[in-house]
Amino acid sequence: MGQIINGYQYAEAAGERIVGLLDGETRVSKKSGDTELDGVEGHVEFDDVHFAYRDEEGEAEETVLKGIDFEANPGDYVGLVGPTGAGKSTTMKLLLRFYDPDSGTIRLDGHDIADVDLRSLREHVGYVSQEPYLFYGTVAENIAYGVPDYDEAAMHDAAETAGAHEFVADLEDGYDTMVGERGVKLSGGQRQRIALARTILRDPDVLVLDEATSHVDNETEAVIQNSLDALTEDRTVFAIAHRLSTVRDADQILVMDDGEIVERGDHEQLIDGDGLYANLWRVQVGEMDALPDEFVQRSLEAQ
């Protein structure tokens, strides 16, 4: 009887959380448009985008994006770099429509994403965060999450590409191993590779990597970076990077500071420009002890 009561109380609490989520106001002004994406090439445009987060009363707080304007061609590898609080992650969250801009337009293959069916948009835009979320379930269920008609061989191929197959095969029950709530039975690097396998299986046309190797050791980073190299082929990729070495070979690097794009170009152009990117690079390769004071102060204020 005690177990039944405990189970009921647990289910009741879980139900209340679910109802709370369902009753909550959406963060986007129009939940879903009518346009269904098909044959996506991956041409992305941000046109004079401004954005401010809002408080609980819906009032705008400090503007965090100020006139973001750039274009990525199909198949481009675009790096986003800059100090903490520069607006890099927020920019990509707008592409995924976690939020809508206050002004300006974001387009995918010429379509205003506000007019695109939200499910269709997110089927074509993949996202790998620095802190991937795993659900209570098996390794296989976590990799195949969101892909209802997956093929088992394709799932194994995705895990192989992500550098996950070897450690999964060594688990007690292989792909049927329970990972625990939030993947607590796995290391940070293992969780990240499971998340990468999930994204590879979905095969998105546009991929956002939000500091995907920021919380792992150097050896694990090397394994994950090899996986990312395979994942970035034949699709448009946006990589938010703390370690500039991960975007050194990008087709285009957008350097952000205080909500604006302050520099753009490839690695060599930005080094020659002797601006913020060049300073960040010198710090990371040991040629400079620290960023100039004004950049450090802005990063501290943004935290």
PDB file of C-alpha atoms in Angstrom:
ATOM      1  CA  MET A   1       0.000   0.000   0.000  1.00  0.00           C
ATOM      2  CA  GLY A   2       2.847   2.386   0.865  1.00  0.00           C
ATOM      3  CA  GLN A   3       4.400   1.891  -2.563  1.00  0.00           C
ATOM      4  CA  ILE A   4       1.066   2.622  -4.244  1.00  0.00           C
ATOM      5  CA  ILE A   5       0.684   5.866  -2.278  1.00  0.00           C
ATOM      6  CA  ASN A   6       4.247   6.929  -3.097  1.00  0.00           C
ATOM      7  CA  GLY A   7       3.687   6.111  -6.759  1.00  0.00           C
ATOM      8  CA  TYR A   8       0.477   8.129  -6.798  1.00  0.00           C
ATOM      9  CA  GLN A   9       2.156  11.145  -5.200  1.00  0.00           C
ATOM     10  CA  TYR A  10       5.037  10.958  -7.667  1.00  0.00           C
ATOM     11  CA  ALA A  11       2.627  10.748 -10.612  1.00  0.00           C
ATOM     12  CA  GLU A  12       0.546  13.635  -9.261  1.00  0.00           C
ATOM     13  CA  ALA A  13       3.609  15.872  -8.930  1.00  0.00           C
ATOM     14  CA  ALA A  14       4.792  14.925 -12.412  1.00  0.00           C
ATOM     15  CA  GLY A  15       1.324  15.634 -13.801  1.00  0.00           C
ATOM     16  CA  GLU A  16       1.307  19.089 -12.229  1.00  0.00           C
ATOM     17  CA  ARG A  17       4.643  19.894 -13.873  1.00  0.00           C
ATOM     18  CA  ILE A  18       3.357  18.728 -17.255  1.00  0.00           C
ATOM     19  CA  VAL A  19       0.172  20.799 -16.936  1.00  0.00           C
ATOM     20  CA  GLY A  20       2.291  23.794 -15.942  1.00  0.00           C
ATOM     21  CA  LEU A  21       4.362  23.432 -19.091  1.00  0.00           C
ATOM     22  CA  LEU A  22       1.275  23.056 -21.280  1.00  0.00           C
ATOM     23  CA  ASP A  23      -0.372  26.101 -19.707  1.00  0.00           C
ATOM     24  CA  GLY A  24       2.726  28.269 -20.016  1.00  0.00           C
ATOM     25  CA  GLU A  25       2.841  31.036 -22.604  1.00  0.00           C
ATOM     26  CA  THR A  26       4.863  30.307 -25.718  1.00  0.00           C
ATOM     27  CA  ARG A  27       8.013  32.354 -26.225  1.00  0.00           C
ATOM     28  CA  VAL A  28       7.281  32.809 -29.917  1.00  0.00           C
ATOM     29  CA  SER A  29       4.607  35.184 -31.143  1.00  0.00           C
ATOM     30  CA  LYS A  30       3.109  32.750 -33.644  1.00  0.00           C
ATOM     31  CA  LYS A  31       3.548  29.122 -32.722  1.00  0.00           C
ATOM     32  CA  SER A  32       3.498  27.763 -36.243  1.00  0.00           C
ATOM     33  CA  GLY A  33       3.170  28.990 -39.812  1.00  0.00           C
ATOM     34  CA  ASP A  34       1.775  27.140 -42.804  1.00  0.00           C
ATOM     35  CA  THR A  35       4.953  26.703 -44.850  1.00  0.00           C
ATOM     36  CA  GLU A  36       6.359  23.174 -44.936  1.00  0.00           C
ATOM     37  CA  LEU A  37      10.042  22.967 -45.807  1.00  0.00           C
ATOM     38  CA  ASP A  38      11.097  20.486 -48.459  1.00  0.00           C
ATOM     39  CA  GLY A  39      14.421  19.946 -50.184  1.00  0.00           C
ATOM     40  CA  VAL A  40      16.218  22.370 -47.876  1.00  0.00           C
ATOM     41  CA  GLU A  41      19.541  23.629 -49.235  1.00  0.00           C
ATOM     42  CA  GLY A  42      20.624  25.482 -46.094  1.00  0.00           C
ATOM     43  CA  HIS A  43      20.804  29.132 -47.173  1.00  0.00           C
ATOM     44  CA  VAL A  44      20.470  31.208 -43.983  1.00  0.00           C
ATOM     45  CA  GLU A  45      20.023  34.981 -43.701  1.00  0.00           C
ATOM     46  CA  PHE A  46      19.789  37.274 -40.693  1.00  0.00           C
ATOM     47  CA  ASP A  47      18.503  40.694 -41.769  1.00  0.00           C
ATOM     48  CA  ASP A  48      18.946  43.512 -39.200  1.00  0.00           C
ATOM     49  CA  VAL A  49      17.818  41.356 -36.267  1.00  0.00           C
ATOM     50  CA  HIS A  50      17.271  42.967 -32.846  1.00  0.00           C
ATOM     51  CA  PHE A  51      16.256  41.094 -29.697  1.00  0.00           C
ATOM     52  CA  ALA A  52      15.788  41.602 -25.965  1.00  0.00           C
ATOM     53  CA  TYR A  53      14.809  39.010 -23.377  1.00  0.00           C
ATOM     54  CA  ARG A  54      11.623  39.754 -21.437  1.00  0.00           C
ATOM     55  CA  ASP A  55      10.807  39.576 -17.746  1.00  0.00           C
ATOM     56  CA  GLU A  56       7.839  37.726 -16.208  1.00  0.00           C
ATOM     57  CA  GLU A  57       5.548  40.678 -16.983  1.00  0.00           C
ATOM     58  CA  GLY A  58       6.577  40.601 -20.634  1.00  0.00           C
ATOM     59  CA  GLU A  59       8.587  43.813 -20.413  1.00  0.00           C
ATOM     60  CA  ALA A  60      11.731  44.005 -22.532  1.00  0.00           C
ATOM     61  CA  GLU A  61      15.009  43.937 -20.657  1.00  0.00           C
ATOM     62  CA  GLU A  62      18.341  45.141 -22.026  1.00  0.00           C
ATOM     63  CA  THR A  63      18.699  44.572 -25.777  1.00  0.00           C
ATOM     64  CA  VAL A  64      21.107  41.688 -26.328  1.00  0.00           C
ATOM     65  CA  LEU A  65      21.195  41.597 -30.145  1.00  0.00           C
ATOM     66  CA  LYS A  66      21.640  44.820 -32.086  1.00  0.00           C
ATOM     67  CA  GLY A  67      21.298  44.702 -35.854  1.00  0.00           C
ATOM     68  CA  ILE A  68      22.614  41.188 -36.512  1.00  0.00           C
ATOM     69  CA  ASP A  69      23.126  40.886 -40.243  1.00  0.00           C
ATOM     70  CA  PHE A  70      24.840  38.022 -42.096  1.00  0.00           C
ATOM     71  CA  GLU A  71      24.359  35.395 -44.786  1.00  0.00           C
ATOM     72  CA  ALA A  72      25.491  31.770 -44.920  1.00  0.00           C
ATOM     73  CA  ASN A  73      25.446  29.880 -48.196  1.00  0.00           C
ATOM     74  CA  PRO A  74      24.484  26.194 -48.439  1.00  0.00           C
ATOM     75  CA  GLY A  75      27.292  24.015 -47.105  1.00  0.00           C
ATOM     76  CA  ASP A  76      29.113  26.863 -45.349  1.00  0.00           C
ATOM     77  CA  TYR A  77      30.868  26.296 -42.041  1.00  0.00           C
ATOM     78  CA  VAL A  78      30.320  29.450 -39.965  1.00  0.00           C
ATOM     79  CA  GLY A  79      32.022  30.086 -36.629  1.00  0.00           C
ATOM     80  CA  LEU A  80      30.612  32.413 -33.961  1.00  0.00           C
ATOM     81  CA  VAL A  81      33.133  33.646 -31.405  1.00  0.00           C
ATOM     82  CA  GLY A  82      33.438  36.393 -28.831  1.00  0.00           C
ATOM     83  CA  PRO A  83      33.535  37.115 -25.096  1.00  0.00           C
ATOM     84  CA  THR A  84      30.970  35.704 -22.666  1.00  0.00           C
ATOM     85  CA  GLY A  85      27.615  37.461 -23.038  1.00  0.00           C
ATOM     86  CA  ALA A  86      28.309  38.665 -26.584  1.00  0.00           C
ATOM     87  CA  GLY A  87      25.062  37.141 -27.911  1.00  0.00           C
ATOM     88  CA  LYS A  88      26.350  34.080 -29.753  1.00  0.00           C
ATOM     89  CA  SER A  89      23.981  31.482 -28.270  1.00  0.00           C
ATOM     90  CA  THR A  90      21.030  33.878 -28.391  1.00  0.00           C
ATOM     91  CA  THR A  91      21.594  34.401 -32.115  1.00  0.00           C
ATOM     92  CA  MET A  92      21.341  30.682 -32.778  1.00  0.00           C
ATOM     93  CA  LYS A  93      18.333  30.263 -30.471  1.00  0.00           C
ATOM     94  CA  LEU A  94      16.491  32.679 -32.742  1.00  0.00           C
ATOM     95  CA  LEU A  95      17.319  30.505 -35.764  1.00  0.00           C
ATOM     96  CA  LEU A  96      15.686  27.573 -33.952  1.00  0.00           C
ATOM     97  CA  ARG A  97      12.756  29.824 -32.979  1.00  0.00           C
ATOM     98  CA  PHE A  98      13.144  29.333 -29.270  1.00  0.00           C
ATOM     99  CA  TYR A  99      12.395  33.060 -29.369  1.00  0.00           C
ATOM    100  CA  ASP A 100      11.268  35.523 -32.031  1.00  0.00           C
ATOM    101  CA  PRO A 101      13.253  38.685 -32.826  1.00  0.00           C
ATOM    102  CA  ASP A 102      11.806  42.049 -31.823  1.00  0.00           C
ATOM    103  CA  SER A 103      12.594  43.337 -35.302  1.00  0.00           C
ATOM    104  CA  GLY A 104      14.325  42.124 -38.429  1.00  0.00           C
ATOM    105  CA  THR A 105      13.908  38.883 -40.363  1.00  0.00           C
ATOM    106  CA  ILE A 106      15.517  35.451 -40.318  1.00  0.00           C
ATOM    107  CA  ARG A 107      15.220  33.403 -43.511  1.00  0.00           C
ATOM    108  CA  LEU A 108      15.927  29.792 -44.396  1.00  0.00           C
ATOM    109  CA  ASP A 109      16.099  29.184 -48.142  1.00  0.00           C
ATOM    110  CA  GLY A 110      14.273  32.476 -48.638  1.00  0.00           C
ATOM    111  CA  HIS A 111      11.419  31.629 -46.247  1.00  0.00           C
ATOM    112  CA  ASP A 112      10.800  33.875 -43.251  1.00  0.00           C
ATOM    113  CA  ILE A 113      11.076  31.289 -40.480  1.00  0.00           C
ATOM    114  CA  ALA A 114       8.138  32.929 -38.675  1.00  0.00           C
ATOM    115  CA  ASP A 115       5.973  31.640 -41.556  1.00  0.00           C
ATOM    116  CA  VAL A 116       7.368  28.098 -41.421  1.00  0.00           C
ATOM    117  CA  ASP A 117       5.657  25.256 -39.571  1.00  0.00           C
ATOM    118  CA  LEU A 118       7.616  24.968 -36.326  1.00  0.00           C
ATOM    119  CA  ARG A 119       7.879  21.184 -36.460  1.00  0.00           C
ATOM    120  CA  SER A 120       9.104  21.376 -40.053  1.00  0.00           C
ATOM    121  CA  LEU A 121      11.716  23.996 -39.150  1.00  0.00           C
ATOM    122  CA  ARG A 122      13.142  21.930 -36.318  1.00  0.00           C
ATOM    123  CA  GLU A 123      13.196  18.774 -38.430  1.00  0.00           C
ATOM    124  CA  HIS A 124      15.656  20.535 -40.727  1.00  0.00           C
ATOM    125  CA  VAL A 125      17.736  22.416 -38.127  1.00  0.00           C
ATOM    126  CA  GLY A 126      19.721  20.278 -35.675  1.00  0.00           C
ATOM    127  CA  TYR A 127      21.152  21.483 -32.371  1.00  0.00           C
ATOM    128  CA  VAL A 128      23.928  20.066 -30.189  1.00  0.00           C
ATOM    129  CA  SER A 129      24.382  21.940 -26.916  1.00  0.00           C
ATOM    130  CA  GLN A 130      27.290  22.072 -24.487  1.00  0.00           C
ATOM    131  CA  GLU A 131      25.123  20.252 -21.926  1.00  0.00           C
ATOM    132  CA  PRO A 132      23.159  17.569 -23.832  1.00  0.00           C
ATOM    133  CA  TYR A 133      20.041  16.199 -22.192  1.00  0.00           C
ATOM    134  CA  LEU A 134      19.556  12.450 -21.993  1.00  0.00           C
ATOM    135  CA  PHE A 135      16.286  10.884 -20.909  1.00  0.00           C
ATOM    136  CA  TYR A 136      15.650   7.992 -18.559  1.00  0.00           C
ATOM    137  CA  GLY A 137      15.765   5.047 -20.941  1.00  0.00           C
ATOM    138  CA  THR A 138      18.161   2.945 -22.968  1.00  0.00           C
ATOM    139  CA  VAL A 139      21.065   4.142 -25.068  1.00  0.00           C
ATOM    140  CA  ALA A 140      19.114   3.145 -28.185  1.00  0.00           C
ATOM    141  CA  GLU A 141      16.036   5.107 -27.101  1.00  0.00           C
ATOM    142  CA  ASN A 142      18.136   8.192 -26.467  1.00  0.00           C
ATOM    143  CA  ILE A 143      19.872   8.035 -29.845  1.00  0.00           C
ATOM    144  CA  ALA A 144      16.601   7.426 -31.698  1.00  0.00           C
ATOM    145  CA  TYR A 145      14.638  10.093 -29.794  1.00  0.00           C
ATOM    146  CA  GLY A 146      12.534  12.066 -32.272  1.00  0.00           C
ATOM    147  CA  VAL A 147      13.106   9.559 -35.096  1.00  0.00           C
ATOM    148  CA  PRO A 148      10.104   7.204 -34.842  1.00  0.00           C
ATOM    149  CA  ASP A 149      10.835   5.071 -37.921  1.00  0.00           C
ATOM    150  CA  TYR A 150      14.562   4.609 -37.490  1.00  0.00           C
ATOM    151  CA  ASP A 151      16.488   1.654 -38.841  1.00  0.00           C
ATOM    152  CA  GLU A 152      18.642  -0.166 -36.283  1.00  0.00           C
ATOM    153  CA  ALA A 153      21.580  -0.389 -38.666  1.00  0.00           C
ATOM    154  CA  ALA A 154      21.334   3.355 -39.300  1.00  0.00           C
ATOM    155  CA  MET A 155      21.337   3.971 -35.552  1.00  0.00           C
ATOM    156  CA  HIS A 156      24.507   1.908 -35.147  1.00  0.00           C
ATOM    157  CA  ASP A 157      26.106   3.790 -38.064  1.00  0.00           C
ATOM    158  CA  ALA A 158      25.212   7.096 -36.377  1.00  0.00           C
ATOM    159  CA  ALA A 159      26.823   5.923 -33.143  1.00  0.00           C
ATOM    160  CA  GLU A 160      29.916   4.822 -35.059  1.00  0.00           C
ATOM    161  CA  THR A 161      30.218   8.219 -36.748  1.00  0.00           C
ATOM    162  CA  ALA A 162      29.788   9.965 -33.386  1.00  0.00           C
ATOM    163  CA  GLY A 163      32.545   7.894 -31.806  1.00  0.00           C
ATOM    164  CA  ALA A 164      30.032   6.281 -29.441  1.00  0.00           C
ATOM    165  CA  HIS A 165      29.747   2.714 -30.742  1.00  0.00           C
ATOM    166  CA  GLU A 166      32.916   1.407 -29.080  1.00  0.00           C
ATOM    167  CA  PHE A 167      32.046   2.477 -25.537  1.00  0.00           C
ATOM    168  CA  VAL A 168      28.373   1.510 -25.975  1.00  0.00           C
ATOM    169  CA  ALA A 169      29.399  -1.990 -27.065  1.00  0.00           C
ATOM    170  CA  ASP A 170      31.429  -2.282 -23.846  1.00  0.00           C
ATOM    171  CA  LEU A 171      28.430  -1.439 -21.646  1.00  0.00           C
ATOM    172  CA  GLU A 172      26.806  -4.331 -19.810  1.00  0.00           C
ATOM    173  CA  ASP A 173      23.717  -4.415 -22.045  1.00  0.00           C
ATOM    174  CA  GLY A 174      25.094  -2.556 -25.050  1.00  0.00           C
ATOM    175  CA  TYR A 175      22.450  -0.396 -26.710  1.00  0.00           C
ATOM    176  CA  ASP A 176      19.852  -1.725 -24.247  1.00  0.00           C
ATOM    177  CA  THR A 177      21.746  -0.282 -21.266  1.00  0.00           C
ATOM    178  CA  MET A 178      19.682   2.095 -19.122  1.00  0.00           C
ATOM    179  CA  VAL A 179      21.506   5.424 -18.864  1.00  0.00           C
ATOM    180  CA  GLY A 180      19.651   6.815 -15.838  1.00  0.00           C
ATOM    181  CA  GLU A 181      17.929  10.173 -15.429  1.00  0.00           C
ATOM    182  CA  ARG A 182      19.860  12.828 -17.397  1.00  0.00           C
ATOM    183  CA  GLY A 183      22.369  10.130 -18.353  1.00  0.00           C
ATOM    184  CA  VAL A 184      23.956  10.043 -14.893  1.00  0.00           C
ATOM    185  CA  LYS A 185      25.513   6.629 -15.545  1.00  0.00           C
ATOM    186  CA  LEU A 186      27.631   8.047 -18.373  1.00  0.00           C
ATOM    187  CA  SER A 187      30.559  10.455 -18.386  1.00  0.00           C
ATOM    188  CA  GLY A 188      30.275  13.938 -19.877  1.00  0.00           C
ATOM    189  CA  GLY A 189      32.096  12.900 -23.023  1.00  0.00           C
ATOM    190  CA  GLN A 190      29.918   9.805 -23.425  1.00  0.00           C
ATOM    191  CA  ARG A 191      26.737  11.859 -23.050  1.00  0.00           C
ATOM    192  CA  GLN A 192      28.007  14.293 -25.656  1.00  0.00           C
ATOM    193  CA  ARG A 193      28.701  11.491 -28.133  1.00  0.00           C
ATOM    194  CA  ILE A 194      25.215  10.032 -27.579  1.00  0.00           C
ATOM    195  CA  ALA A 195      23.782  13.487 -28.331  1.00  0.00           C
ATOM    196  CA  LEU A 196      25.896  13.694 -31.482  1.00  0.00           C
ATOM    197  CA  ALA A 197      24.686  10.260 -32.584  1.00  0.00           C
ATOM    198  CA  ARG A 198      21.098  11.449 -32.072  1.00  0.00           C
ATOM    199  CA  THR A 199      21.728  14.437 -34.331  1.00  0.00           C
ATOM    200  CA  ILE A 200      23.525  12.360 -36.967  1.00  0.00           C
ATOM    201  CA  LEU A 201      20.579   9.951 -37.119  1.00  0.00           C
ATOM    202  CA  ARG A 202      18.214  12.890 -37.719  1.00  0.00           C
ATOM    203  CA  ASP A 203      20.488  14.114 -40.552  1.00  0.00           C
ATOM    204  CA  PRO A 204      19.520  17.834 -40.438  1.00  0.00           C
ATOM    205  CA  ASP A 205      20.240  20.209 -43.326  1.00  0.00           C
ATOM    206  CA  VAL A 206      21.400  22.967 -40.965  1.00  0.00           C
ATOM    207  CA  LEU A 207      23.385  22.203 -37.826  1.00  0.00           C
ATOM    208  CA  VAL A 208      24.043  24.370 -34.763  1.00  0.00           C
ATOM    209  CA  LEU A 209      26.902  23.348 -32.458  1.00  0.00           C
ATOM    210  CA  ASP A 210      26.786  25.348 -29.228  1.00  0.00           C
ATOM    211  CA  GLU A 211      30.241  24.891 -27.648  1.00  0.00           C
ATOM    212  CA  ALA A 212      29.833  21.144 -28.081  1.00  0.00           C
ATOM    213  CA  THR A 213      33.279  20.343 -26.653  1.00  0.00           C
ATOM    214  CA  SER A 214      33.525  22.937 -23.876  1.00  0.00           C
ATOM    215  CA  HIS A 215      33.071  20.604 -20.875  1.00  0.00           C
ATOM    216  CA  VAL A 216      35.293  17.659 -21.794  1.00  0.00           C
ATOM    217  CA  ASP A 217      38.987  16.884 -21.416  1.00  0.00           C
ATOM    218  CA  ASN A 218      41.453  17.272 -24.288  1.00  0.00           C
ATOM    219  CA  GLU A 219      41.470  13.568 -25.202  1.00  0.00           C
ATOM    220  CA  THR A 220      37.671  13.398 -25.332  1.00  0.00           C
ATOM    221  CA  GLU A 221      37.570  16.679 -27.247  1.00  0.00           C
ATOM    222  CA  ALA A 222      39.792  15.174 -29.937  1.00  0.00           C
ATOM    223  CA  VAL A 223      37.416  12.196 -30.308  1.00  0.00           C
ATOM    224  CA  ILE A 224      34.346  14.446 -30.431  1.00  0.00           C
ATOM    225  CA  GLN A 225      36.011  16.852 -32.857  1.00  0.00           C
ATOM    226  CA  ASN A 226      36.659  13.979 -35.261  1.00  0.00           C
ATOM    227  CA  SER A 227      32.958  13.117 -34.982  1.00  0.00           C
ATOM    228  CA  LEU A 228      32.011  16.729 -35.658  1.00  0.00           C
ATOM    229  CA  ASP A 229      34.205  16.807 -38.753  1.00  0.00           C
ATOM    230  CA  ALA A 230      32.180  13.910 -40.180  1.00  0.00           C
ATOM    231  CA  LEU A 231      28.909  15.508 -39.091  1.00  0.00           C
ATOM    232  CA  THR A 232      29.595  18.866 -40.756  1.00  0.00           C
ATOM    233  CA  GLU A 233      29.978  17.513 -44.279  1.00  0.00           C
ATOM    234  CA  ASP A 234      27.325  18.438 -46.869  1.00  0.00           C
ATOM    235  CA  ARG A 235      25.299  20.725 -44.609  1.00  0.00           C
ATOM    236  CA  THR A 236      25.318  24.315 -43.363  1.00  0.00           C
ATOM    237  CA  VAL A 237      26.970  24.474 -39.946  1.00  0.00           C
ATOM    238  CA  PHE A 238      27.068  27.157 -37.269  1.00  0.00           C
ATOM    239  CA  ALA A 239      29.651  26.473 -34.562  1.00  0.00           C
ATOM    240  CA  ILE A 240      29.691  28.579 -31.401  1.00  0.00           C
ATOM    241  CA  ALA A 241      33.216  28.188 -30.128  1.00  0.00           C
ATOM    242  CA  HIS A 242      35.219  29.053 -27.056  1.00  0.00           C
ATOM    243  CA  ARG A 243      38.307  27.288 -28.377  1.00  0.00           C
ATOM    244  CA  LEU A 244      39.109  29.179 -31.570  1.00  0.00           C
ATOM    245  CA  SER A 245      41.035  26.199 -32.944  1.00  0.00           C
ATOM    246  CA  THR A 246      37.688  24.482 -33.603  1.00  0.00           C
ATOM    247  CA  VAL A 247      36.643  27.188 -36.105  1.00  0.00           C
ATOM    248  CA  ARG A 248      40.033  28.058 -37.572  1.00  0.00           C
ATOM    249  CA  ASP A 249      39.103  26.418 -40.891  1.00  0.00           C
ATOM    250  CA  ALA A 250      35.594  27.922 -41.055  1.00  0.00           C
ATOM    251  CA  ASP A 251      34.463  29.522 -44.313  1.00  0.00           C
ATOM    252  CA  GLN A 252      33.330  32.544 -42.330  1.00  0.00           C
ATOM    253  CA  ILE A 253      33.894  33.614 -38.719  1.00  0.00           C
ATOM    254  CA  LEU A 254      31.518  36.089 -37.080  1.00  0.00           C
ATOM    255  CA  VAL A 255      33.101  37.895 -34.141  1.00  0.00           C
ATOM    256  CA  MET A 256      30.499  39.172 -31.684  1.00  0.00           C
ATOM    257  CA  ASP A 257      30.819  41.637 -28.835  1.00  0.00           C
ATOM    258  CA  ASP A 258      28.085  43.337 -26.806  1.00  0.00           C
ATOM    259  CA  GLY A 259      25.290  42.039 -29.071  1.00  0.00           C
ATOM    260  CA  GLU A 260      26.846  43.098 -32.367  1.00  0.00           C
ATOM    261  CA  ILE A 261      28.956  41.534 -35.100  1.00  0.00           C
ATOM    262  CA  VAL A 262      32.128  43.580 -34.829  1.00  0.00           C
ATOM    263  CA  GLU A 263      34.318  41.602 -37.249  1.00  0.00           C
ATOM    264  CA  ARG A 264      33.817  38.987 -39.949  1.00  0.00           C
ATOM    265  CA  GLY A 265      36.062  37.039 -42.286  1.00  0.00           C
ATOM    266  CA  ASP A 266      38.159  33.887 -42.330  1.00  0.00           C
ATOM    267  CA  HIS A 267      40.909  33.147 -39.813  1.00  0.00           C
ATOM    268  CA  GLU A 268      43.753  34.726 -41.765  1.00  0.00           C
ATOM    269  CA  GLN A 269      41.767  37.867 -42.556  1.00  0.00           C
ATOM    270  CA  LEU A 270      40.827  38.333 -38.909  1.00  0.00           C
ATOM    271  CA  ILE A 271      44.378  37.780 -37.668  1.00  0.00           C
ATOM    272  CA  ASP A 272      45.589  40.389 -40.162  1.00  0.00           C
ATOM    273  CA  GLY A 273      42.810  42.720 -38.958  1.00  0.00           C
ATOM    274  CA  ASP A 274      44.432  42.826 -35.503  1.00  0.00           C
ATOM    275  CA  GLY A 275      41.110  43.272 -33.676  1.00  0.00           C
ATOM    276  CA  LEU A 276      39.170  41.331 -31.044  1.00  0.00           C
ATOM    277  CA  TYR A 277      39.571  37.962 -32.803  1.00  0.00           C
ATOM    278  CA  ALA A 278      43.331  38.426 -33.087  1.00  0.00           C
ATOM    279  CA  ASN A 279      43.497  39.277 -29.374  1.00  0.00           C
ATOM    280  CA  LEU A 280      41.414  36.220 -28.438  1.00  0.00           C
ATOM    281  CA  TRP A 281      43.680  34.053 -30.569  1.00  0.00           C
ATOM    282  CA  ARG A 282      46.835  35.428 -28.972  1.00  0.00           C
ATOM    283  CA  VAL A 283      45.472  34.741 -25.501  1.00  0.00           C
ATOM    284  CA  GLN A 284      44.650  31.135 -26.396  1.00  0.00           C
ATOM    285  CA  VAL A 285      48.009  30.392 -28.017  1.00  0.00           C
ATOM    286  CA  GLY A 286      49.883  32.046 -25.155  1.00  0.00           C
ATOM    287  CA  GLU A 287      51.128  35.146 -26.965  1.00  0.00           C
ATOM    288  CA  MET A 288      49.093  37.434 -24.685  1.00  0.00           C
ATOM    289  CA  ASP A 289      48.322  37.044 -20.977  1.00  0.00           C
ATOM    290  CA  ALA A 290      44.747  38.388 -21.070  1.00  0.00           C
ATOM    291  CA  LEU A 291      42.230  40.348 -23.103  1.00  0.00           C
ATOM    292  CA  PRO A 292      42.253  44.144 -22.857  1.00  0.00           C
ATOM    293  CA  ASP A 293      40.337  45.416 -19.806  1.00  0.00           C
ATOM    294  CA  GLU A 294      37.279  46.656 -21.727  1.00  0.00           C
ATOM    295  CA  PHE A 295      36.490  43.164 -23.054  1.00  0.00           C
ATOM    296  CA  VAL A 296      36.968  41.543 -19.649  1.00  0.00           C
ATOM    297  CA  GLN A 297      34.682  44.083 -17.966  1.00  0.00           C
ATOM    298  CA  ARG A 298      31.874  43.532 -20.489  1.00  0.00           C
ATOM    299  CA  SER A 299      32.123  39.756 -20.032  1.00  0.00           C
ATOM    300  CA  LEU A 300      31.854  40.127 -16.249  1.00  0.00           C
ATOM    301  CA  GLU A 301      28.832  42.426 -16.570  1.00  0.00           C
ATOM    302  CA  ALA A 302      27.083  39.873 -18.821  1.00  0.00           C
ATOM    303  CA  GLN A 303      27.362  37.015 -16.309  1.00  0.00           C
TER     304      GLN A 303
END
